[in-house]
Short mmCIF file of C-alpha atoms in Angstrom, two decimals:
data_model
loop_
_atom_site.label_atom_id
_atom_site.label_comp_id
_atom_site.label_asym_id
_atom_site.label_seq_id
_atom_site.Cartn_x
_atom_site.Cartn_y
_atom_site.Cartn_z
CA MET Y 1 120.06 10.70 -19.27
CA LYS Y 2 117.02 9.62 -21.31
CA ILE Y 3 113.95 11.84 -20.97
CA LEU Y 4 110.70 9.95 -20.56
CA VAL Y 5 108.01 12.06 -22.21
CA PHE Y 6 105.14 9.60 -22.62
CA TYR Y 7 102.57 8.70 -19.99
CA HIS Y 8 102.32 5.05 -21.07
CA ILE Y 9 105.54 3.23 -20.18
CA THR Y 10 106.61 0.94 -22.96
CA ASN Y 11 109.99 -0.56 -22.05
CA LYS Y 12 112.32 -1.37 -19.16
CA GLU Y 13 114.62 1.57 -19.84
CA GLU Y 14 111.74 4.01 -19.48
CA ILE Y 15 110.58 2.29 -16.28
CA PHE Y 16 114.10 2.62 -14.83
CA THR Y 17 114.36 6.30 -15.85
CA MET Y 18 111.03 7.18 -14.28
CA SER Y 19 111.76 5.21 -11.10
CA SER Y 20 115.14 6.93 -10.74
CA LEU Y 21 113.57 10.39 -11.08
CA ILE Y 22 110.82 9.62 -8.59
CA ASP Y 23 113.30 8.17 -6.10
CA GLU Y 24 115.31 11.40 -6.33
CA TYR Y 25 112.12 13.40 -5.91
CA LYS Y 26 111.05 11.55 -2.76
CA SER Y 27 114.55 11.99 -1.32
CA PHE Y 28 114.29 15.73 -2.00
CA LEU Y 29 110.97 15.87 -0.15
CA ASN Y 30 112.46 13.95 2.78
CA GLU Y 31 115.65 16.03 3.00
CA GLY Y 32 114.03 19.40 2.31
CA LYS Y 33 111.14 19.89 4.73
CA THR Y 34 112.05 23.54 5.31
CA GLU Y 35 113.29 26.33 3.05
CA ARG Y 36 116.76 26.22 4.61
CA GLU Y 37 117.02 22.49 4.03
CA CYS Y 38 115.86 22.86 0.42
CA VAL Y 39 118.48 25.51 -0.27
CA ARG Y 40 121.21 23.35 1.29
CA VAL Y 41 120.21 20.40 -0.91
CA ILE Y 42 119.97 22.57 -4.06
CA GLU Y 43 123.34 24.23 -3.46
CA ALA Y 44 125.05 20.89 -2.82
CA GLU Y 45 123.62 19.42 -6.03
CA ALA Y 46 124.50 22.58 -7.94
CA VAL Y 47 128.14 22.27 -6.93
CA LYS Y 48 128.13 18.63 -8.08
CA ASN Y 49 126.81 19.83 -11.44
CA GLY Y 50 129.52 22.43 -11.95
CA TYR Y 51 127.91 25.53 -10.45
CA LYS Y 52 130.03 27.98 -8.47
CA ASN Y 53 129.06 30.50 -5.83
CA ILE Y 54 128.94 33.82 -7.65
CA CYS Y 55 130.95 35.40 -4.83
CA ASP Y 56 133.89 33.26 -5.97
CA VAL Y 57 133.65 34.31 -9.63
CA GLU Y 58 135.04 37.54 -11.10
CA LYS Y 59 134.12 37.10 -14.78
CA LEU Y 60 131.46 35.06 -16.58
CA LEU Y 61 131.52 33.60 -20.07
CA PRO Y 62 128.99 31.59 -22.11
CA GLY Y 63 128.57 28.13 -20.57
CA ASP Y 64 129.52 29.24 -17.06
CA LYS Y 65 127.22 28.22 -14.21
CA VAL Y 66 126.77 30.12 -10.94
CA TYR Y 67 124.34 30.32 -8.04
CA VAL Y 68 123.27 33.15 -5.74
CA SER Y 69 121.59 32.73 -2.35
CA LYS Y 70 120.30 34.93 0.46
CA PHE Y 71 120.00 34.09 4.16
CA GLY Y 72 120.10 30.39 3.24
CA LYS Y 73 116.39 30.56 2.31
CA VAL Y 74 116.28 31.59 -1.37
CA VAL Y 75 118.55 30.57 -4.25
CA ALA Y 76 118.94 31.33 -7.95
CA LEU Y 77 120.85 29.26 -10.52
CA PHE Y 78 122.23 30.73 -13.76
CA GLU Y 79 123.80 29.15 -16.83
CA ILE Y 80 125.11 31.74 -19.28
CA GLY Y 81 123.99 31.58 -22.91
CA THR Y 82 125.75 32.90 -26.02
CA SER Y 83 123.43 35.88 -26.59
CA ARG Y 84 123.83 39.16 -24.73
CA ILE Y 85 121.93 38.94 -21.49
CA GLU Y 86 119.93 42.07 -22.28
CA ASN Y 87 118.11 39.91 -24.85
CA GLY Y 88 116.48 38.09 -21.95
CA MET Y 89 116.59 34.81 -20.07
CA ASN Y 90 114.48 31.68 -19.74
CA ILE Y 91 113.44 31.61 -16.07
CA LEU Y 92 111.89 28.85 -13.98
CA GLY Y 93 110.48 30.22 -10.72
CA ALA Y 94 109.21 28.04 -7.87
CA HIS Y 95 108.71 28.47 -4.14
CA ILE Y 96 110.16 26.20 -1.47
CA ASP Y 97 108.08 27.18 1.57
CA SER Y 98 105.05 25.12 2.58
CA PRO Y 99 102.25 25.43 5.16
CA ARG Y 100 103.40 24.42 8.64
CA LEU Y 101 103.50 25.50 12.28
CA ASP Y 102 106.17 27.96 13.42
CA VAL Y 103 107.43 27.84 17.01
CA LYS Y 104 106.97 31.18 18.77
CA GLN Y 105 109.92 33.11 20.22
CA ASN Y 106 108.91 32.44 23.85
CA PRO Y 107 107.53 28.99 23.28
CA VAL Y 108 108.03 26.63 26.21
CA TYR Y 109 105.41 26.44 28.93
CA GLU Y 110 104.05 23.83 31.33
CA LYS Y 111 100.39 23.29 32.14
CA ASP Y 112 99.39 20.60 34.62
CA PHE Y 113 102.54 18.53 34.13
CA ILE Y 114 102.45 18.62 30.30
CA VAL Y 115 105.06 20.74 28.53
CA TYR Y 116 104.07 22.48 25.31
CA MET Y 117 105.74 24.52 22.60
CA ASN Y 118 103.59 27.46 21.58
CA THR Y 119 103.14 27.80 17.80
CA HIS Y 120 101.79 30.16 15.15
CA TYR Y 121 100.54 28.51 11.98
CA TYR Y 122 102.13 29.56 8.67
CA GLY Y 123 100.17 29.73 5.43
CA GLY Y 124 96.71 28.49 4.61
CA ILE Y 125 95.95 25.35 6.62
CA LYS Y 126 92.91 23.48 7.88
CA LYS Y 127 93.89 23.55 11.53
CA TYR Y 128 92.08 20.34 12.45
CA GLN Y 129 94.26 18.33 10.04
CA TRP Y 130 97.28 18.85 12.29
CA LEU Y 131 95.79 17.23 15.38
CA THR Y 132 96.85 13.80 16.73
CA MET Y 133 99.47 13.09 14.08
CA PRO Y 134 103.22 12.57 14.59
CA LEU Y 135 105.16 15.79 14.09
CA ALA Y 136 108.84 16.67 13.74
CA ILE Y 137 110.73 19.86 14.61
CA HIS Y 138 113.26 21.26 12.11
CA GLY Y 139 115.23 24.48 12.21
CA VAL Y 140 118.05 26.47 13.73
CA VAL Y 141 118.84 28.03 17.08
CA CYS Y 142 121.21 31.00 16.80
CA LYS Y 143 123.24 31.76 19.91
CA LYS Y 144 124.70 35.09 21.02
CA ASN Y 145 128.26 33.90 20.39
CA GLY Y 146 127.46 33.53 16.68
CA SER Y 147 127.16 29.76 16.62
CA VAL Y 148 124.17 28.07 15.01
CA VAL Y 149 122.66 24.82 16.28
CA ASN Y 150 120.79 22.77 13.67
CA ILE Y 151 117.72 20.97 14.99
CA CYS Y 152 115.98 18.00 13.36
CA VAL Y 153 114.02 15.74 15.70
CA GLY Y 154 111.31 13.29 14.73
CA GLU Y 155 112.55 11.95 11.40
CA LYS Y 156 114.78 9.02 12.39
CA SER Y 157 113.18 5.71 13.32
CA ASP Y 158 114.48 5.98 16.90
CA ASP Y 159 113.68 9.69 17.32
CA PRO Y 160 110.86 10.86 19.55
CA VAL Y 161 108.03 12.66 17.76
CA PHE Y 162 105.66 15.41 18.88
CA CYS Y 163 101.89 15.81 18.75
CA ILE Y 164 98.92 18.14 19.21
CA SER Y 165 96.17 16.55 21.32
CA ASP Y 166 92.42 16.57 20.62
CA ILE Y 167 89.24 16.02 22.61
CA LEU Y 168 87.86 12.50 22.87
CA PRO Y 169 84.49 11.99 21.09
CA HIS Y 170 82.75 11.31 24.41
CA LEU Y 171 83.32 14.92 25.50
CA ALA Y 172 83.14 16.64 22.11
CA GLN Y 173 79.44 17.44 21.87
CA LYS Y 174 80.10 21.20 21.89
CA GLN Y 175 83.13 20.92 19.62
CA MET Y 176 81.26 18.88 17.04
CA LYS Y 177 78.63 21.62 16.68
CA GLU Y 178 81.24 24.25 15.76
CA THR Y 179 82.54 24.92 12.25
CA ALA Y 180 85.77 23.28 11.14
CA ALA Y 181 87.39 26.73 11.06
CA ASP Y 182 86.51 27.38 14.71
CA PHE Y 183 86.61 24.18 16.72
CA ILE Y 184 90.40 24.30 17.07
CA PRO Y 185 91.60 27.88 17.73
CA GLY Y 186 94.99 28.80 16.34
CA GLU Y 187 96.27 29.40 19.87
CA ASN Y 188 95.50 25.75 20.72
CA LEU Y 189 97.84 24.35 18.07
CA ASP Y 190 100.50 23.85 20.72
CA VAL Y 191 102.77 20.85 20.48
CA ILE Y 192 103.34 18.42 23.33
CA VAL Y 193 107.11 18.10 23.86
CA ALA Y 194 107.45 16.60 27.37
CA SER Y 195 105.55 15.60 30.50
CA ASP Y 196 105.92 14.59 34.13
CA CYS Y 197 103.89 12.62 36.65
CA PRO Y 198 101.90 14.53 39.29
CA PRO Y 199 103.57 14.14 42.70
CA CYS Y 200 102.10 11.76 45.22
CA GLU Y 201 100.95 13.09 48.57
CA SER Y 202 104.07 11.81 50.34
CA ASP Y 203 106.40 13.70 47.98
CA LYS Y 204 106.03 17.09 49.63
CA GLU Y 205 109.22 18.59 48.18
CA LYS Y 206 108.24 17.83 44.59
CA SER Y 207 104.71 19.11 45.16
CA LYS Y 208 106.19 22.53 46.04
CA GLU Y 209 108.33 22.71 42.91
CA LYS Y 210 107.02 24.99 40.15
CA ASN Y 211 107.01 23.70 36.57
CA PRO Y 212 109.22 20.65 37.21
CA ALA Y 213 108.57 19.14 33.76
CA LYS Y 214 109.58 22.35 31.97
CA LYS Y 215 112.77 22.58 34.04
CA ALA Y 216 113.61 18.97 33.19
CA LEU Y 217 113.05 19.63 29.49
CA LEU Y 218 115.23 22.75 29.52
CA ALA Y 219 117.96 20.78 31.26
CA LEU Y 220 117.70 18.13 28.54
CA LEU Y 221 117.96 20.78 25.79
CA LYS Y 222 121.01 22.23 27.54
CA GLU Y 223 122.66 18.83 27.79
CA THR Y 224 121.80 17.69 24.26
CA TYR Y 225 122.14 20.89 22.22
CA GLY Y 226 123.90 23.35 24.50
CA ILE Y 227 121.03 25.83 24.29
CA GLU Y 228 119.35 27.88 26.99
CA GLU Y 229 115.69 28.91 27.11
CA LYS Y 230 116.64 32.46 26.09
CA ASP Y 231 118.36 31.11 22.96
CA LEU Y 232 114.91 30.15 21.66
CA SER Y 233 114.17 33.85 21.19
CA SER Y 234 116.64 33.80 18.30
CA ALA Y 235 115.53 30.48 16.87
CA GLU Y 236 113.65 29.52 13.74
CA LEU Y 237 111.94 26.21 14.43
CA GLU Y 238 109.31 24.73 12.11
CA VAL Y 239 106.88 21.94 13.03
CA VAL Y 240 106.16 19.62 10.11
CA PRO Y 241 104.67 16.14 9.65
CA ALA Y 242 107.10 13.44 10.74
CA GLY Y 243 108.01 10.67 8.33
CA GLU Y 244 109.09 10.08 4.75
CA SER Y 245 107.20 10.46 1.50
CA ARG Y 246 105.75 7.20 0.22
CA ASP Y 247 104.40 5.54 -2.91
CA LEU Y 248 100.59 5.62 -2.80
CA GLY Y 249 98.26 2.94 -4.13
CA PHE Y 250 98.65 -0.76 -4.93
CA ASP Y 251 100.00 0.25 -8.34
CA ARG Y 252 102.38 2.86 -6.84
CA SER Y 253 101.11 5.41 -9.36
CA LEU Y 254 100.93 8.26 -6.84
CA VAL Y 255 103.23 9.95 -4.33
CA LEU Y 256 102.12 10.86 -0.79
CA GLY Y 257 104.33 13.42 0.87
CA TYR Y 258 104.58 16.67 2.82
CA GLY Y 259 105.33 19.94 1.03
CA GLN Y 260 104.62 18.89 -2.55
CA ASP Y 261 103.18 22.38 -2.94
CA ASP Y 262 105.49 23.64 -4.23
CA ARG Y 263 108.53 21.40 -3.90
CA SER Y 264 107.23 19.15 -6.69
CA CYS Y 265 107.83 22.10 -9.02
CA ALA Y 266 111.02 23.27 -7.31
CA PHE Y 267 112.61 19.83 -7.63
CA THR Y 268 111.67 19.38 -11.30
CA SER Y 269 112.75 22.94 -12.16
CA VAL Y 270 116.16 22.53 -10.54
CA LYS Y 271 116.56 19.09 -12.08
CA ALA Y 272 115.74 20.55 -15.50
CA MET Y 273 118.49 23.15 -15.05
CA PHE Y 274 121.01 20.42 -14.25
CA GLU Y 275 119.94 18.29 -17.22
CA THR Y 276 119.84 21.10 -19.83
CA ARG Y 277 122.62 23.08 -21.45
CA ALA Y 278 122.01 26.77 -22.15
CA SER Y 279 122.40 27.70 -25.82
CA VAL Y 280 121.43 31.18 -27.01
CA ARG Y 281 119.58 32.52 -23.99
CA THR Y 282 120.82 32.42 -20.42
CA ASN Y 283 118.85 29.96 -18.29
CA CYS Y 284 117.80 30.77 -14.72
CA CYS Y 285 116.00 28.92 -11.96
CA VAL Y 286 114.92 30.82 -8.84
CA CYS Y 287 113.53 29.09 -5.74
CA VAL Y 288 111.98 31.59 -3.36
CA ASP Y 289 110.54 31.71 0.15
CA LYS Y 290 107.38 33.20 1.70
CA GLU Y 291 104.95 32.50 -1.18
CA GLU Y 292 102.44 30.98 1.21
CA ILE Y 293 102.14 34.27 3.13
CA GLY Y 294 102.26 36.73 0.23
CA SER Y 295 105.85 36.54 -1.10
CA VAL Y 296 106.95 39.16 1.43
CA GLY Y 297 110.27 39.79 3.19
CA ALA Y 298 113.86 39.68 2.02
CA THR Y 299 113.57 36.12 0.68
CA GLY Y 300 110.18 36.32 -1.04
CA MET Y 301 109.55 37.01 -4.70
CA GLY Y 302 108.27 40.45 -3.73
CA SER Y 303 111.81 41.41 -2.68
CA HIS Y 304 114.61 42.64 -4.95
CA PHE Y 305 116.42 39.30 -4.72
CA LEU Y 306 115.98 38.32 -8.38
CA GLU Y 307 116.98 41.67 -9.83
CA ASN Y 308 119.93 41.93 -7.43
CA ALA Y 309 121.08 38.44 -8.47
CA VAL Y 310 120.76 39.30 -12.17
CA ALA Y 311 122.66 42.54 -11.53
CA GLU Y 312 125.55 40.52 -10.08
CA VAL Y 313 125.55 38.32 -13.18
CA ILE Y 314 125.54 41.35 -15.51
CA ALA Y 315 128.43 42.91 -13.60
CA ARG Y 316 130.52 39.82 -14.31
CA LEU Y 317 129.55 39.66 -17.99
CA GLU Y 318 130.05 43.30 -18.99
CA ASN Y 319 130.01 46.80 -17.60
CA TYR Y 320 126.92 46.94 -15.42
CA SER Y 321 124.14 49.36 -16.28
CA ASP Y 322 120.63 49.69 -14.95
CA LEU Y 323 119.33 49.79 -18.54
CA THR Y 324 120.88 46.39 -19.27
CA LEU Y 325 119.20 44.96 -16.16
CA ARG Y 326 115.83 46.39 -17.14
CA ARG Y 327 116.13 45.18 -20.72
CA CYS Y 328 117.13 41.71 -19.53
CA LEU Y 329 114.14 41.29 -17.23
CA ASN Y 330 111.74 42.91 -19.70
CA SER Y 331 112.85 40.52 -22.49
CA SER Y 332 112.77 37.36 -20.37
CA SER Y 333 110.27 34.51 -20.40
CA MET Y 334 109.24 32.72 -17.22
CA LEU Y 335 107.30 29.70 -16.11
CA SER Y 336 105.91 30.34 -12.65
CA SER Y 337 106.42 26.75 -11.55
CA ASP Y 338 103.58 26.27 -9.10
CA VAL Y 339 101.02 23.57 -8.47
CA ASN Y 340 97.32 23.45 -9.32
CA SER Y 341 94.42 21.76 -7.56
CA ALA Y 342 93.78 18.28 -8.97
CA PHE Y 343 90.18 17.35 -9.76
CA ASP Y 344 88.65 15.55 -6.76
CA PRO Y 345 85.91 13.08 -7.88
CA LEU Y 346 84.46 13.02 -4.34
CA ASN Y 347 83.99 16.81 -4.44
CA ALA Y 348 83.30 17.27 -8.14
CA ASP Y 349 80.83 20.13 -7.59
CA LEU Y 350 83.75 22.44 -6.67
CA TYR Y 351 85.25 22.19 -10.17
CA ASP Y 352 84.41 23.14 -13.73
CA ARG Y 353 85.26 19.70 -15.07
CA GLU Y 354 86.07 20.96 -18.57
CA ASN Y 355 88.62 23.37 -17.10
CA ALA Y 356 90.05 21.22 -14.30
CA SER Y 357 93.42 19.49 -14.03
CA PHE Y 358 93.60 15.73 -13.47
CA LEU Y 359 96.15 13.50 -11.80
CA GLY Y 360 98.16 11.90 -14.59
CA GLY Y 361 97.09 14.52 -17.13
CA GLY Y 362 100.54 16.06 -17.45
CA ILE Y 363 101.90 19.46 -16.46
CA VAL Y 364 99.16 22.05 -15.81
CA PHE Y 365 99.10 25.47 -17.50
CA ASN Y 366 97.03 28.20 -15.80
CA LYS Y 367 96.54 31.22 -18.04
CA TYR Y 368 95.42 33.10 -14.94
CA THR Y 369 94.90 32.41 -11.24
CA GLY Y 370 93.37 34.88 -8.79
CA ALA Y 371 89.91 34.83 -7.23
CA ARG Y 372 86.40 35.85 -8.24
CA GLY Y 373 86.90 38.40 -11.05
CA LYS Y 374 90.52 37.27 -11.57
CA SER Y 375 91.59 39.40 -8.59
CA GLY Y 376 95.34 39.11 -8.07
CA ALA Y 377 95.89 37.27 -11.35
CA SER Y 378 98.74 37.50 -13.81
CA ASP Y 379 96.95 36.93 -17.10
CA ALA Y 380 99.40 35.22 -19.45
CA SER Y 381 99.90 36.22 -23.08
CA PRO Y 382 98.27 33.82 -25.58
CA GLU Y 383 101.24 34.36 -27.91
CA PHE Y 384 103.54 32.97 -25.21
CA ILE Y 385 101.22 30.03 -24.56
CA ALA Y 386 101.23 29.21 -28.27
CA ARG Y 387 105.06 29.16 -28.35
CA LEU Y 388 105.07 26.77 -25.40
CA ARG Y 389 102.46 24.51 -26.98
CA ASN Y 390 104.63 24.32 -30.08
CA VAL Y 391 107.79 23.26 -28.24
CA LEU Y 392 105.99 20.80 -25.95
CA ASP Y 393 104.14 19.19 -28.85
CA ARG Y 394 107.48 18.96 -30.65
CA ASP Y 395 108.99 17.10 -27.70
CA GLY Y 396 105.94 14.92 -26.97
CA VAL Y 397 105.32 16.39 -23.52
CA LYS Y 398 101.87 15.86 -22.02
CA TYR Y 399 100.13 19.00 -20.74
CA GLN Y 400 96.68 20.26 -19.74
CA MET Y 401 95.06 23.70 -19.48
CA ALA Y 402 93.12 24.35 -16.27
CA GLU Y 403 91.80 26.69 -13.60
CA LEU Y 404 91.91 26.20 -9.83
CA GLY Y 405 88.17 25.61 -9.40
CA LYS Y 406 84.75 27.01 -10.23
CA VAL Y 407 84.35 30.77 -10.61
CA ASP Y 408 83.35 32.33 -7.24
CA GLN Y 409 84.19 29.07 -5.46
CA GLY Y 410 87.51 30.38 -4.19
CA GLY Y 411 90.86 31.02 -5.76
CA GLY Y 412 94.57 31.33 -5.22
CA GLY Y 413 97.70 33.03 -6.42
CA THR Y 414 101.34 32.41 -7.27
CA ILE Y 415 104.50 34.46 -7.78
CA ALA Y 416 103.60 35.06 -11.45
CA TYR Y 417 102.30 38.61 -11.00
CA LEU Y 418 105.50 39.64 -9.23
CA ALA Y 419 107.59 38.57 -12.21
CA ALA Y 420 105.15 40.01 -14.73
CA LYS Y 421 105.74 43.51 -13.33
CA TYR Y 422 109.09 43.53 -15.17
CA GLY Y 423 107.26 43.15 -18.48
CA MET Y 424 108.38 39.59 -19.15
CA TYR Y 425 106.21 36.78 -20.48
CA VAL Y 426 104.93 34.68 -17.54
CA LEU Y 427 102.72 31.60 -17.37
CA ASP Y 428 101.80 29.42 -14.39
CA ALA Y 429 102.91 25.86 -15.05
CA GLY Y 430 103.07 23.05 -12.51
CA VAL Y 431 101.91 19.76 -11.07
CA ALA Y 432 98.32 18.87 -10.13
CA VAL Y 433 98.01 18.19 -6.39
CA LEU Y 434 95.22 16.43 -4.50
CA SER Y 435 94.70 17.40 -0.82
CA MET Y 436 96.73 20.57 -1.37
CA HIS Y 437 97.91 22.27 1.85
CA ALA Y 438 97.12 19.18 3.91
CA PRO Y 439 99.97 17.74 5.99
CA TRP Y 440 100.22 14.94 3.41
CA GLU Y 441 99.59 15.85 -0.25
CA ILE Y 442 99.08 13.60 -3.29
CA THR Y 443 100.65 13.86 -6.76
CA SER Y 444 100.96 11.56 -9.76
CA ARG Y 445 104.35 10.02 -10.53
CA SER Y 446 103.63 10.63 -14.21
CA ASP Y 447 102.97 14.34 -13.63
CA ILE Y 448 106.28 14.78 -11.82
CA GLU Y 449 108.04 13.30 -14.81
CA GLN Y 450 106.04 15.37 -17.30
CA ALA Y 451 106.81 18.57 -15.37
CA PHE Y 452 110.51 17.77 -15.56
CA ALA Y 453 110.25 17.17 -19.31
CA ALA Y 454 108.22 20.35 -19.83
CA TYR Y 455 110.70 22.52 -17.93
CA ARG Y 456 113.54 21.04 -19.98
CA SER Y 457 111.72 21.87 -23.20
CA PHE Y 458 111.03 25.43 -22.01
CA LEU Y 459 114.73 26.01 -21.31
CA THR Y 460 115.48 25.41 -25.00
CA LEU Y 461 113.43 28.42 -26.15
CA GLU Y 462 115.48 30.94 -28.13
#
């Protein structure tokens, strides 16, 4: 496959290559709106590209390709190089969770003939952005007998969708005086899932019935999915924007889609693994969960997932030792593949323009993230940055150096600091995103392609 590494498209072959990559990218966004869905897509593509589940492999040799996953929500890909693994790996690390609404464990209630699902928002969102837009429900319901029911409603053209209501302007005088952070409380982000008509005076039997609309909905869920209300206590249901990603603009130069933070980087990282052959160093791509809430839990980067996965690889390459594992991680290099805030011309005062990232400017390198006095940052080594500049300039990849915004304006973090604790080289490198953390985010088609090219170049480091 030809790599397009120039922003200006000069021939039909390059146009076709870029269009093919972007079409794949939009399909990934559409099929992977949750972490579980992303892992399913990645594992399926990995198998097509010759990767095997490490549980099915007893011994590894140079050129072998395996994957490791946990709870269906985090996955790591490995391709074995010719050098001893204690000499380190080239690692691409992205996260596959995105801001959303999570359905609570006792969610269904009826209030005045409208049935709601109670939610708890996940990650940093502007709550008002989720009102009055079509929503879909994705996830799993796990039953006591061990069976799992997959749920995805709101994505097909003939599916129903869901919605959070808002106050009409005529009655919003009090609401309009409140701050954006306060006028929609988190407890009011409940999704309308069904309704019923109030009974007429002559319908005395129905007027005595308690919560008739909720009972009708539960009966429908029983008939359609075979689930009871109590089964929802062991469910994991995520509310996300309904609909597919789209080309944006008359010139189709941009992509509008949900979850591009950070699936733009996850897709291009995984794609780079599939399109690159490991030579001296072992290549690795890890796609983790829970970054948006602090990289916690068994599937976040703060867990032992990566080191446990590497330990399994070492055990199949040679006699396992803790020293080999430590040396491997300490000698590795990693791109923390995460997005950056794109410069917003309508809010230019929030940015230091000379240190901002621009749509179409290529992959973004952040030497450090954090907030205020670099709090929470992983400050990258300039020696490592110089090596990357050399290989990207060699391959004609377009890149830009940037920060998230003005000093003291705000800040953010990535998984970089959690990888840096092993002593490895780490640098944040990803796609510029406009309207980050909104239900629909904006990226440049060119930047997606440049990120893919940059990750490919990085995987060739020796």
